Amino acid sequence: MKDNFLWGGAIAANQAEGAYLEDGKGLSVMDMVPMSEQRVKIKQGKISYKNCKQNDYFPTHKAIDFYHSYKEDLKLLSEMGFKCFRTSIAWTRIYPTGIEEKPNESGLQYYRDLFKECKKYGMEPLVTISHFDVPMYLVEKYGSWKNREMINFYLKYAKTLFEEFNGLVKYWITFNEINVILHNSFSGAGLLFNDEESVEQVKYQAAHHELVASALATKLAHEINENNQVGCMLAAGDYYPYSCNPEDVFLAMKKNRESYFFIDIQSNGEYPSYSKGIFEEKNIKLEIKEEDLNILRDNTVDFISLSYYTSRCVSAEQNKEENEANVMRSIKNPFIKASDWGWQIDPLGLRITLNTLYDRYRKPLFIVENGLGAKDIVQKNKIINDDYRIQYLKEHIQAVKDAIKDGVDVMGYLTWGCIDLVAASTGQMSKRYGFIYVDLDDYGVGTGQRIKKKSFDWYKKVIETNGEDLCLFPNYEN
Ligand code: BG6
């Protein structure tokens, strides 16, 4: 690993902060998503959030209360030697509805303090401008990203951040997992569909608006401070063909293009040639202003960030068993095991994905999410033996090292949910990713106490040795 390799961890405002209406914060999309059997459909935009039941539980409202505990939490994280800490800014803490002329000073102060606290411990903040976080007012009054007006609301917000945190924050991500708009259209981009609309048309038009907004924000960030580094962000994990049947291979190529479409535009600066085929097949006619193409061409990203949890698999044959694959549908791959939540575990897939991305874009890659969601058990004396997590991370970090040997330029590696937080897919607390346990159950009941897991000391050692030493512990193995 390079000497300045950015080791650390990541969280997102909506999954950690809680305090969902405190200090002037407005409602955002994830505040409307309950932990119920309707959750997935609401996130997808297939049914409206208005169908929630009266006694539904909304996990983001409390989350892990990071809003109040960030000082203690950052101190703990810093003990592992983090070089980088990724979080998102809640748009609705800065502009509660999205349309205000002036930002909310308490929101700005909160993040200013938080970033200063990171700096105090030598942790470089990496900030996601929008992580599943569209203000509800903009959803209701403007139709969110369906509407071109959103570009202006987003830019006003982004400009405020670049100016207010100028010099404090250098690394920015414009949209978390931008390709998720195609799958979780409501939670990802605030989209709701009415019966007269073509769902595909709406999604791709909204995506176009996001892409233009992302490019303009990149331009702005560079103008405000030439040291700013702006990245796009992909929910990554290549699709494998289920077999060498050319039909399977062709389908895998198509599925991969569905995601790479976004990064092709953000990194290469133009709509890829194959988008013509996608639009024809789905009968999509985009409204693109002439200047949009210049904006996209002239303002490409500095780095490509990605989340990686699993690879995916596709087959031309129907009736194959499916499994969860972080938002996307996938066929079960018979060669690899799965987590308790059915996400298949494939470290080599990370090496493959990194190679594919680097071959395609030749820009530095930043793994800003990777990890294992698992159930943890607190034993006597508050001991949490999360060897399964250590094993997962160890194999994935090894894959990163292998990819670097292959010639890939990787600037950093952040684990997801470095402190336990609310799961985006299920809303559960019991799907834990952290090195630090948070004593809360799926309904937010518990002391909220923080407990270091076994993986805490392990990751500390990994960082200390710049990834050289991945052994569990001297007494435990190899
Ligand atoms: C990514 C998201 O898709 O996966 C995170 O950016 C999310 O917000 C993470 O939490 C893990 O997924 P989950 O559903 O296990 O929380």
CSV table of C-alpha atoms and ligand atoms in Angstrom, one decimal:
chain,number,residue,atom,x,y,z
A,1,MET,CA,0.0,0.0,0.0
A,2,LYS,CA,1.2,3.6,-0.6
A,3,ASP,CA,2.3,5.5,2.5
A,4,ASN,CA,-0.6,7.8,2.2
A,5,PHE,CA,-3.2,5.0,1.7
A,6,LEU,CA,-6.5,6.1,3.3
A,7,TRP,CA,-7.5,3.5,5.8
A,8,GLY,CA,-10.7,4.0,7.7
A,9,GLY,CA,-14.4,3.5,7.9
A,10,ALA,CA,-17.7,5.0,6.7
A,11,ILE,CA,-21.2,5.8,7.9
A,12,ALA,CA,-24.1,7.9,6.5
A,13,ALA,CA,-26.1,10.6,8.3
A,14,ASN,CA,-29.5,9.0,7.9
A,15,GLN,CA,-28.3,5.6,9.3
A,16,ALA,CA,-26.4,7.0,12.3
A,17,GLU,CA,-27.3,10.5,13.4
A,18,GLY,CA,-31.0,10.1,14.6
A,19,ALA,CA,-32.2,13.5,16.0
A,20,TYR,CA,-34.3,13.6,12.9
A,21,LEU,CA,-36.1,16.8,13.7
A,22,GLU,CA,-33.5,18.5,15.9
A,23,ASP,CA,-32.1,21.9,15.5
A,24,GLY,CA,-34.2,22.7,12.5
A,25,LYS,CA,-33.7,19.6,10.5
A,26,GLY,CA,-36.4,18.9,7.9
A,27,LEU,CA,-37.7,15.5,6.8
A,28,SER,CA,-35.9,13.5,4.2
A,29,VAL,CA,-36.8,10.4,2.2
A,30,MET,CA,-35.3,7.8,4.6
A,31,ASP,CA,-37.2,9.4,7.5
A,32,MET,CA,-40.4,8.1,5.8
A,33,VAL,CA,-39.2,4.5,5.3
A,34,PRO,CA,-40.4,2.2,8.1
A,35,MET,CA,-39.1,-1.1,9.2
A,36,SER,CA,-42.0,-3.2,8.0
A,37,GLU,CA,-43.0,-5.7,5.3
A,38,GLN,CA,-43.6,-2.7,3.0
A,39,ARG,CA,-40.1,-1.3,3.4
A,40,VAL,CA,-38.7,-2.7,0.2
A,41,LYS,CA,-41.6,-1.6,-2.0
A,42,ILE,CA,-41.5,1.9,-0.4
A,43,LYS,CA,-37.8,2.2,-1.1
A,44,GLN,CA,-38.3,1.1,-4.6
A,45,GLY,CA,-41.1,3.6,-5.1
A,46,LYS,CA,-43.5,0.8,-6.0
A,47,ILE,CA,-45.8,2.0,-3.2
A,48,SER,CA,-46.0,5.4,-1.6
A,49,TYR,CA,-44.6,6.1,1.9
A,50,LYS,CA,-48.1,7.3,2.6
A,51,ASN,CA,-49.1,3.7,3.0
A,52,CYS,CA,-47.2,3.4,6.2
A,53,LYS,CA,-49.2,2.1,9.2
A,54,GLN,CA,-49.7,4.3,12.2
A,55,ASN,CA,-47.6,2.3,14.6
A,56,ASP,CA,-44.8,1.6,12.2
A,57,TYR,CA,-41.2,2.1,13.5
A,58,PHE,CA,-38.9,4.4,11.6
A,59,PRO,CA,-35.3,3.5,12.4
A,60,THR,CA,-33.6,6.7,11.1
A,61,HIS,CA,-35.5,8.8,13.7
A,62,LYS,CA,-33.2,7.6,16.5
A,63,ALA,CA,-30.6,5.5,14.7
A,64,ILE,CA,-27.5,5.4,17.0
A,65,ASP,CA,-27.8,9.0,18.1
A,66,PHE,CA,-24.5,9.9,16.5
A,67,TYR,CA,-25.8,13.4,16.3
A,68,HIS,CA,-25.1,13.7,20.0
A,69,SER,CA,-22.4,11.1,20.5
A,70,TYR,CA,-20.1,11.9,17.6
A,71,LYS,CA,-17.3,13.2,19.9
A,72,GLU,CA,-17.1,10.0,21.9
A,73,ASP,CA,-17.6,7.8,18.7
A,74,LEU,CA,-14.9,9.6,16.7
A,75,LYS,CA,-12.5,9.3,19.6
A,76,LEU,CA,-13.1,5.5,19.7
A,77,LEU,CA,-12.7,5.3,15.9
A,78,SER,CA,-9.5,7.3,16.1
A,79,GLU,CA,-8.0,4.7,18.5
A,80,MET,CA,-7.9,2.3,15.5
A,81,GLY,CA,-5.7,4.8,13.7
A,82,PHE,CA,-8.2,5.8,11.1
A,83,LYS,CA,-6.7,8.0,8.4
A,84,CYS,CA,-10.1,8.8,6.9
A,85,PHE,CA,-13.7,8.9,8.1
A,86,ARG,CA,-16.5,9.0,5.6
A,87,THR,CA,-19.9,10.4,6.4
A,88,SER,CA,-22.7,12.1,4.6
A,89,ILE,CA,-24.2,15.5,5.3
A,90,ALA,CA,-28.0,15.5,5.9
A,91,TRP,CA,-29.2,17.9,3.2
A,92,THR,CA,-32.2,18.7,5.4
A,93,ARG,CA,-29.9,19.9,8.3
A,94,ILE,CA,-28.5,22.5,5.9
A,95,TYR,CA,-31.7,23.3,3.9
A,96,PRO,CA,-34.6,21.8,5.8
A,97,THR,CA,-37.0,21.9,2.8
A,98,GLY,CA,-34.4,22.5,0.1
A,99,ILE,CA,-35.8,25.8,-1.1
A,100,GLU,CA,-34.6,28.2,1.6
A,101,GLU,CA,-32.5,31.1,0.5
A,102,LYS,CA,-30.2,30.8,3.5
A,103,PRO,CA,-28.8,27.7,5.1
A,104,ASN,CA,-29.6,26.6,8.6
A,105,GLU,CA,-26.7,27.8,10.8
A,106,SER,CA,-27.1,25.0,13.4
A,107,GLY,CA,-26.7,22.4,10.7
A,108,LEU,CA,-23.6,24.0,9.4
A,109,GLN,CA,-22.2,24.4,12.9
A,110,TYR,CA,-22.8,20.7,13.6
A,111,TYR,CA,-20.8,19.5,10.6
A,112,ARG,CA,-18.1,22.1,11.1
A,113,ASP,CA,-17.6,20.8,14.6
A,114,LEU,CA,-17.7,17.2,13.4
A,115,PHE,CA,-15.0,17.8,10.7
A,116,LYS,CA,-12.8,19.7,13.1
A,117,GLU,CA,-13.1,16.8,15.5
A,118,CYS,CA,-12.0,14.4,12.7
A,119,LYS,CA,-9.0,16.7,11.9
A,120,LYS,CA,-8.1,16.7,15.6
A,121,TYR,CA,-7.5,13.0,15.4
A,122,GLY,CA,-5.7,13.2,12.0
A,123,MET,CA,-8.7,11.7,10.1
A,124,GLU,CA,-9.4,13.1,6.7
A,125,PRO,CA,-13.1,13.6,6.2
A,126,LEU,CA,-14.6,12.1,3.1
A,127,VAL,CA,-18.0,13.7,2.6
A,128,THR,CA,-21.0,12.3,0.6
A,129,ILE,CA,-23.1,15.2,-0.4
A,130,SER,CA,-26.2,13.1,-0.9
A,131,HIS,CA,-26.6,9.7,0.6
A,132,PHE,CA,-30.2,8.5,0.2
A,133,ASP,CA,-31.3,11.9,1.6
A,134,VAL,CA,-33.5,14.0,-0.7
A,135,PRO,CA,-35.6,16.6,1.3
A,136,MET,CA,-39.2,15.4,1.5
A,137,TYR,CA,-40.4,18.9,0.5
A,138,LEU,CA,-38.7,18.6,-2.8
A,139,VAL,CA,-40.2,15.2,-3.3
A,140,GLU,CA,-43.7,16.5,-2.6
A,141,LYS,CA,-43.6,19.8,-4.3
A,142,TYR,CA,-41.2,19.2,-7.2
A,143,GLY,CA,-41.2,15.5,-7.8
A,144,SER,CA,-37.6,15.3,-6.8
A,145,TRP,CA,-35.1,14.5,-9.6
A,146,LYS,CA,-37.8,14.1,-12.2
A,147,ASN,CA,-37.7,17.9,-12.2
A,148,ARG,CA,-34.8,19.8,-13.7
A,149,GLU,CA,-35.2,22.4,-11.0
A,150,MET,CA,-33.5,19.9,-8.7
A,151,ILE,CA,-30.2,20.7,-10.3
A,152,ASN,CA,-30.4,24.3,-8.9
A,153,PHE,CA,-31.5,23.2,-5.4
A,154,TYR,CA,-28.6,20.6,-5.3
A,155,LEU,CA,-26.1,23.1,-6.5
A,156,LYS,CA,-27.1,25.7,-4.0
A,157,TYR,CA,-26.7,23.1,-1.3
A,158,ALA,CA,-23.3,21.9,-2.7
A,159,LYS,CA,-22.0,25.4,-3.0
A,160,THR,CA,-22.8,26.1,0.6
A,161,LEU,CA,-20.9,23.0,1.6
A,162,PHE,CA,-17.8,23.8,-0.5
A,163,GLU,CA,-17.7,27.3,0.9
A,164,GLU,CA,-18.5,26.6,4.5
A,165,PHE,CA,-16.1,23.6,4.8
A,166,ASN,CA,-13.4,25.0,2.5
A,167,GLY,CA,-10.1,23.8,3.8
A,168,LEU,CA,-11.7,21.4,6.3
A,169,VAL,CA,-12.9,18.9,3.7
A,170,LYS,CA,-11.0,18.0,0.6
A,171,TYR,CA,-12.6,14.7,-0.5
A,172,TRP,CA,-16.2,14.8,-1.8
A,173,ILE,CA,-18.6,12.3,-3.3
A,174,THR,CA,-21.5,13.8,-5.2
A,175,PHE,CA,-24.0,11.0,-4.9
A,176,ASN,CA,-23.9,7.7,-3.0
A,177,GLU,CA,-24.3,4.7,-5.2
A,178,ILE,CA,-25.7,6.7,-8.1
A,179,ASN,CA,-26.8,3.6,-10.0
A,180,VAL,CA,-29.2,2.7,-7.1
A,181,ILE,CA,-31.7,5.1,-8.7
A,182,LEU,CA,-32.6,2.3,-11.0
A,183,HIS,CA,-33.4,-0.1,-8.2
A,184,ASN,CA,-34.4,1.9,-5.1
A,185,SER,CA,-35.8,4.9,-6.8
A,186,PHE,CA,-37.5,6.4,-3.8
A,187,SER,CA,-34.9,6.0,-1.2
A,188,GLY,CA,-32.1,6.6,-3.7
A,189,ALA,CA,-33.5,9.6,-5.5
A,190,GLY,CA,-36.9,10.6,-4.1
A,191,LEU,CA,-38.9,9.2,-7.1
A,192,LEU,CA,-42.5,8.3,-6.9
A,193,PHE,CA,-44.3,7.2,-10.1
A,194,ASN,CA,-47.8,7.8,-11.2
A,195,ASP,CA,-49.8,5.5,-13.4
A,196,GLU,CA,-49.5,7.6,-16.6
A,197,GLU,CA,-45.7,7.7,-16.4
A,198,SER,CA,-43.2,5.3,-18.0
A,199,VAL,CA,-41.1,4.2,-15.0
A,200,GLU,CA,-38.0,3.7,-17.1
A,201,GLN,CA,-38.4,7.1,-18.8
A,202,VAL,CA,-38.7,8.8,-15.4
A,203,LYS,CA,-35.7,7.0,-13.9
A,204,TYR,CA,-33.3,7.8,-16.8
A,205,GLN,CA,-34.5,11.4,-17.0
A,206,ALA,CA,-34.0,11.8,-13.3
A,207,ALA,CA,-30.6,10.2,-13.6
A,208,HIS,CA,-29.7,12.7,-16.3
A,209,HIS,CA,-30.5,15.5,-14.0
A,210,GLU,CA,-28.3,14.0,-11.3
A,211,LEU,CA,-25.5,13.5,-13.7
A,212,VAL,CA,-25.6,17.1,-14.8
A,213,ALA,CA,-25.8,18.2,-11.2
A,214,SER,CA,-22.9,16.0,-10.3
A,215,ALA,CA,-20.8,17.5,-13.1
A,216,LEU,CA,-21.7,21.1,-12.1
A,217,ALA,CA,-20.9,20.4,-8.5
A,218,THR,CA,-17.5,19.0,-9.6
A,219,LYS,CA,-16.8,22.2,-11.5
A,220,LEU,CA,-17.9,24.3,-8.5
A,221,ALA,CA,-15.7,22.3,-6.1
A,222,HIS,CA,-12.7,22.8,-8.3
A,223,GLU,CA,-13.4,26.5,-8.7
A,224,ILE,CA,-13.8,27.1,-5.0
A,225,ASN,CA,-10.6,25.2,-4.1
A,226,GLU,CA,-8.4,23.6,-6.6
A,227,ASN,CA,-7.3,21.1,-4.0
A,228,ASN,CA,-10.8,19.7,-3.8
A,229,GLN,CA,-11.0,16.1,-5.1
A,230,VAL,CA,-14.4,15.0,-6.3
A,231,GLY,CA,-15.5,11.4,-6.9
A,232,CYS,CA,-18.5,9.5,-8.2
A,233,MET,CA,-19.7,6.4,-6.4
A,234,LEU,CA,-20.9,3.1,-7.7
A,235,ALA,CA,-22.7,0.2,-6.0
A,236,ALA,CA,-20.2,-2.2,-7.5
A,237,GLY,CA,-19.8,-5.9,-7.9
A,238,ASP,CA,-19.6,-7.3,-11.4
A,239,TYR,CA,-22.2,-9.7,-12.8
A,240,TYR,CA,-20.8,-13.1,-13.8
A,241,PRO,CA,-22.4,-15.1,-16.5
A,242,TYR,CA,-23.9,-18.2,-14.9
A,243,SER,CA,-22.3,-20.4,-17.6
A,244,CYS,CA,-20.2,-20.0,-20.7
A,245,ASN,CA,-23.4,-20.1,-22.8
A,246,PRO,CA,-23.0,-17.0,-25.0
A,247,GLU,CA,-26.5,-16.0,-23.9
A,248,ASP,CA,-25.4,-15.8,-20.3
A,249,VAL,CA,-22.2,-13.9,-21.2
A,250,PHE,CA,-24.2,-11.4,-23.3
A,251,LEU,CA,-26.7,-10.9,-20.5
A,252,ALA,CA,-23.9,-10.4,-17.9
A,253,MET,CA,-22.4,-7.7,-20.2
A,254,LYS,CA,-25.7,-6.0,-20.4
A,255,LYS,CA,-26.3,-6.1,-16.7
A,256,ASN,CA,-22.8,-4.6,-16.0
A,257,ARG,CA,-23.4,-1.8,-18.5
A,258,GLU,CA,-26.6,-0.9,-16.6
A,259,SER,CA,-24.4,0.2,-13.7
A,260,TYR,CA,-21.3,1.3,-15.6
A,261,PHE,CA,-23.5,3.6,-17.6
A,262,PHE,CA,-23.4,6.1,-14.8
A,263,ILE,CA,-19.6,6.0,-14.3
A,264,ASP,CA,-19.0,6.0,-18.0
A,265,ILE,CA,-20.6,9.4,-18.1
A,266,GLN,CA,-19.1,10.8,-14.8
A,267,SER,CA,-15.6,9.6,-15.7
A,268,ASN,CA,-15.5,9.6,-19.5
A,269,GLY,CA,-17.7,12.7,-19.8
A,270,GLU,CA,-20.1,11.4,-22.4
A,271,TYR,CA,-23.1,9.0,-22.8
A,272,PRO,CA,-21.6,5.7,-23.8
A,273,SER,CA,-22.4,4.4,-27.3
A,274,TYR,CA,-24.5,1.5,-25.9
A,275,SER,CA,-26.9,3.9,-24.2
A,276,LYS,CA,-28.5,4.3,-27.6
A,277,GLY,CA,-29.5,0.6,-27.4
A,278,ILE,CA,-30.7,0.9,-23.8
A,279,PHE,CA,-32.9,3.9,-24.7
A,280,GLU,CA,-34.3,2.2,-27.8
A,281,GLU,CA,-35.1,-1.0,-26.0
A,282,LYS,CA,-36.8,0.8,-23.1
A,283,ASN,CA,-38.4,3.4,-25.4
A,284,ILE,CA,-36.8,6.3,-23.6
A,285,LYS,CA,-36.5,9.8,-25.0
A,286,LEU,CA,-34.4,12.0,-22.9
A,287,GLU,CA,-34.7,15.7,-22.7
A,288,ILE,CA,-31.1,16.9,-22.9
A,289,LYS,CA,-30.2,20.5,-23.2
A,290,GLU,CA,-27.4,21.3,-25.6
A,291,GLU,CA,-25.2,22.7,-22.9
A,292,ASP,CA,-25.6,19.5,-20.8
A,293,LEU,CA,-23.3,17.5,-23.0
A,294,ASN,CA,-20.6,20.2,-22.7
A,295,ILE,CA,-21.1,20.2,-18.9
A,296,LEU,CA,-20.7,16.4,-18.7
A,297,ARG,CA,-17.7,16.5,-21.0
A,298,ASP,CA,-15.8,19.2,-19.2
A,299,ASN,CA,-16.3,18.2,-15.6
A,300,THR,CA,-15.4,14.6,-15.1
A,301,VAL,CA,-14.5,13.2,-11.7
A,302,ASP,CA,-11.1,13.0,-10.1
A,303,PHE,CA,-11.5,9.5,-8.6
A,304,ILE,CA,-14.0,6.7,-8.7
A,305,SER,CA,-15.3,5.4,-5.4
A,306,LEU,CA,-17.3,2.2,-4.9
A,307,SER,CA,-19.0,0.0,-2.5
A,308,TYR,CA,-18.4,-3.7,-2.7
A,309,TYR,CA,-20.2,-6.4,-0.7
A,310,THR,CA,-20.7,-9.1,-3.2
A,311,SER,CA,-20.5,-10.2,-6.9
A,312,ARG,CA,-23.6,-11.0,-8.9
A,313,CYS,CA,-24.6,-13.7,-11.3
A,314,VAL,CA,-27.0,-13.8,-14.2
A,315,SER,CA,-28.5,-16.5,-16.4
A,316,ALA,CA,-30.5,-16.5,-19.6
A,317,GLU,CA,-32.5,-19.4,-18.2
A,318,GLN,CA,-35.4,-18.6,-16.0
A,319,ASN,CA,-36.2,-20.5,-12.8
A,320,LYS,CA,-32.8,-20.3,-11.2
A,321,GLU,CA,-32.7,-19.6,-7.5
A,322,GLU,CA,-32.2,-16.0,-6.7
A,323,ASN,CA,-30.6,-14.3,-3.7
A,324,GLU,CA,-30.1,-10.8,-2.2
A,325,ALA,CA,-27.2,-8.9,-3.6
A,326,ASN,CA,-27.2,-5.4,-2.2
A,327,VAL,CA,-30.2,-3.9,-3.9
A,328,MET,CA,-29.8,-5.8,-7.2
A,329,ARG,CA,-31.3,-9.1,-8.2
A,330,SER,CA,-28.9,-12.0,-8.7
A,331,ILE,CA,-28.9,-15.7,-9.3
A,332,LYS,CA,-27.3,-17.7,-6.6
A,333,ASN,CA,-23.7,-18.5,-7.4
A,334,PRO,CA,-23.1,-22.2,-6.5
A,335,PHE,CA,-19.4,-21.6,-5.9
A,336,ILE,CA,-19.5,-19.2,-3.0
A,337,LYS,CA,-21.0,-19.0,0.5
A,338,ALA,CA,-23.4,-16.4,1.7
A,339,SER,CA,-23.8,-14.2,4.8
A,340,ASP,CA,-26.7,-14.6,7.3
A,341,TRP,CA,-28.6,-12.1,5.0
A,342,GLY,CA,-27.9,-14.1,1.9
A,343,TRP,CA,-25.3,-11.7,0.4
A,344,GLN,CA,-22.8,-14.0,-1.2
A,345,ILE,CA,-19.2,-13.6,-0.1
A,346,ASP,CA,-16.7,-13.2,-2.9
A,347,PRO,CA,-13.3,-11.6,-2.2
A,348,LEU,CA,-11.9,-12.5,-5.6
A,349,GLY,CA,-14.9,-10.6,-7.0
A,350,LEU,CA,-13.5,-7.5,-5.5
A,351,ARG,CA,-10.2,-8.0,-7.2
A,352,ILE,CA,-12.0,-8.6,-10.5
A,353,THR,CA,-14.2,-5.5,-10.0
A,354,LEU,CA,-11.2,-3.3,-9.2
A,355,ASN,CA,-9.4,-4.5,-12.3
A,356,THR,CA,-12.5,-4.0,-14.5
A,357,LEU,CA,-13.0,-0.5,-13.2
A,358,TYR,CA,-9.4,0.5,-13.6
A,359,ASP,CA,-9.1,-1.0,-17.1
A,360,ARG,CA,-12.1,1.0,-18.0
A,361,TYR,CA,-11.4,4.4,-16.4
A,362,ARG,CA,-7.7,4.7,-15.5
A,363,LYS,CA,-8.5,6.9,-12.5
A,364,PRO,CA,-7.7,6.2,-8.9
A,365,LEU,CA,-10.2,3.9,-7.2
A,366,PHE,CA,-11.4,4.4,-3.6
A,367,ILE,CA,-13.2,1.6,-1.9
A,368,VAL,CA,-15.5,3.5,0.4
A,369,GLU,CA,-17.7,0.7,1.6
A,370,ASN,CA,-17.0,-3.0,2.2
A,371,GLY,CA,-18.0,-5.2,5.1
A,372,LEU,CA,-20.0,-8.0,6.5
A,373,GLY,CA,-23.4,-7.6,8.0
A,374,ALA,CA,-23.7,-10.2,10.7
A,375,LYS,CA,-25.3,-11.0,14.1
A,376,ASP,CA,-23.0,-10.4,17.0
A,377,ILE,CA,-23.3,-11.9,20.4
A,378,VAL,CA,-22.2,-10.1,23.5
A,379,GLN,CA,-20.7,-12.7,25.8
A,380,LYS,CA,-19.7,-12.5,29.5
A,381,ASN,CA,-17.5,-9.5,30.3
A,382,LYS,CA,-18.7,-7.8,27.2
A,383,ILE,CA,-16.6,-9.8,24.8
A,384,ILE,CA,-17.7,-10.0,21.2
A,385,ASN,CA,-15.8,-12.5,19.2
A,386,ASP,CA,-16.5,-11.5,15.6
A,387,ASP,CA,-14.0,-13.7,13.9
A,388,TYR,CA,-16.3,-14.1,10.9
A,389,ARG,CA,-16.0,-10.3,10.3
A,390,ILE,CA,-12.3,-10.4,10.6
A,391,GLN,CA,-12.1,-13.3,8.2
A,392,TYR,CA,-14.3,-11.4,5.7
A,393,LEU,CA,-12.3,-8.2,5.9
A,394,LYS,CA,-9.0,-10.0,5.8
A,395,GLU,CA,-9.9,-11.7,2.6
A,396,HIS,CA,-11.2,-8.6,1.0
A,397,ILE,CA,-8.2,-6.5,2.0
A,398,GLN,CA,-6.0,-9.3,0.6
A,399,ALA,CA,-8.0,-8.9,-2.6
A,400,VAL,CA,-7.3,-5.2,-2.7
A,401,LYS,CA,-3.6,-5.9,-2.2
A,402,ASP,CA,-3.7,-8.4,-5.1
A,403,ALA,CA,-5.4,-5.8,-7.3
A,404,ILE,CA,-2.8,-3.3,-6.5
A,405,LYS,CA,-0.2,-5.9,-7.5
A,406,ASP,CA,-2.2,-6.3,-10.7
A,407,GLY,CA,-1.5,-2.6,-11.4
A,408,VAL,CA,-4.7,-1.0,-10.1
A,409,ASP,CA,-4.3,2.4,-8.4
A,410,VAL,CA,-6.2,2.3,-5.2
A,411,MET,CA,-6.2,5.3,-2.9
A,412,GLY,CA,-8.0,4.0,0.1
A,413,TYR,CA,-10.1,1.4,1.8
A,414,LEU,CA,-13.0,2.1,4.2
A,415,THR,CA,-15.1,-0.4,5.9
A,416,TRP,CA,-18.9,0.2,6.0
A,417,GLY,CA,-20.6,0.9,9.3
A,418,CYS,CA,-17.3,1.0,11.2
A,419,ILE,CA,-19.6,1.6,14.2
A,420,ASP,CA,-22.9,-0.4,14.2
A,421,LEU,CA,-25.7,1.5,12.6
A,422,VAL,CA,-29.2,1.0,11.0
A,423,ALA,CA,-29.1,-1.3,7.9
A,424,ALA,CA,-30.3,0.5,4.8
A,425,SER,CA,-32.0,-2.6,3.3
A,426,THR,CA,-33.8,-4.0,6.3
A,427,GLY,CA,-33.8,-1.1,8.8
A,428,GLN,CA,-32.4,-3.5,11.4
A,429,MET,CA,-29.7,-2.8,14.0
A,430,SER,CA,-29.1,-6.5,14.3
A,431,LYS,CA,-27.4,-6.5,10.9
A,432,ARG,CA,-24.2,-5.2,12.3
A,433,TYR,CA,-21.0,-4.2,10.4
A,434,GLY,CA,-19.0,-2.4,13.1
A,435,PHE,CA,-15.8,-2.7,15.0
A,436,ILE,CA,-17.8,-1.0,17.7
A,437,TYR,CA,-21.0,-2.6,19.0
A,438,VAL,CA,-23.9,-0.3,19.8
A,439,ASP,CA,-26.3,-1.7,22.4
A,440,LEU,CA,-29.6,-1.1,20.7
A,441,ASP,CA,-32.0,-3.6,19.2
A,442,ASP,CA,-34.1,-3.4,16.0
A,443,TYR,CA,-36.6,-1.1,17.7
A,444,GLY,CA,-34.0,1.3,19.2
A,445,VAL,CA,-34.3,-0.2,22.6
A,446,GLY,CA,-31.2,-0.6,24.7
A,447,THR,CA,-28.6,1.4,26.6
A,448,GLY,CA,-26.8,2.7,23.4
A,449,GLN,CA,-23.5,1.7,25.1
A,450,ARG,CA,-20.5,1.3,22.8
A,451,ILE,CA,-18.4,-1.9,23.1
A,452,LYS,CA,-15.2,-2.7,21.2
A,453,LYS,CA,-15.4,-6.0,19.3
A,454,LYS,CA,-12.5,-8.3,18.7
A,455,SER,CA,-12.2,-6.9,15.2
A,456,PHE,CA,-11.4,-3.5,16.7
A,457,ASP,CA,-7.8,-4.5,17.7
A,458,TRP,CA,-7.4,-6.5,14.6
A,459,TYR,CA,-8.2,-3.5,12.3
A,460,LYS,CA,-6.0,-1.3,14.4
A,461,LYS,CA,-3.1,-3.6,13.7
A,462,VAL,CA,-3.9,-3.7,10.0
A,463,ILE,CA,-3.8,0.1,9.8
A,464,GLU,CA,-0.7,0.3,11.9
A,465,THR,CA,1.2,-2.1,9.5
A,466,ASN,CA,-0.3,-0.4,6.5
A,467,GLY,CA,-2.1,-3.6,5.5
A,468,GLU,CA,1.1,-5.8,5.9
A,469,ASP,CA,-0.2,-7.8,8.9
A,470,LEU,CA,-3.6,-9.3,8.3
A,471,CYS,CA,-3.2,-12.2,10.7
A,472,LEU,CA,-6.1,-12.6,13.1
A,473,PHE,CA,-3.9,-12.5,16.2
A,474,PRO,CA,-0.5,-14.2,16.9
A,475,ASN,CA,-2.2,-16.7,19.2
A,476,TYR,CA,-5.1,-17.4,16.9
A,477,GLU,CA,-3.7,-18.4,13.5
A,478,ASN,CA,-0.8,-18.5,11.1
B,1,BG6,C1,-24.8,0.4,0.6
B,1,BG6,C2,-25.3,1.7,1.1
B,1,BG6,O1,-25.7,0.0,-0.4
B,1,BG6,O2,-24.8,-0.7,1.4
B,1,BG6,C3,-25.3,1.8,2.6
B,1,BG6,O3,-24.5,2.8,0.6
B,1,BG6,C4,-25.8,0.5,3.2
B,1,BG6,O4,-26.2,2.9,2.9
B,1,BG6,C5,-24.8,-0.6,2.8
B,1,BG6,O5,-26.0,0.6,4.5
B,1,BG6,C6,-25.0,-1.9,3.4
B,1,BG6,O6,-26.3,-2.3,3.2
B,1,BG6,P1,-27.3,-2.8,4.4
B,1,BG6,O7,-28.6,-2.9,3.8
B,1,BG6,O8,-26.8,-4.0,4.9
B,1,BG6,O9,-27.2,-1.6,5.3
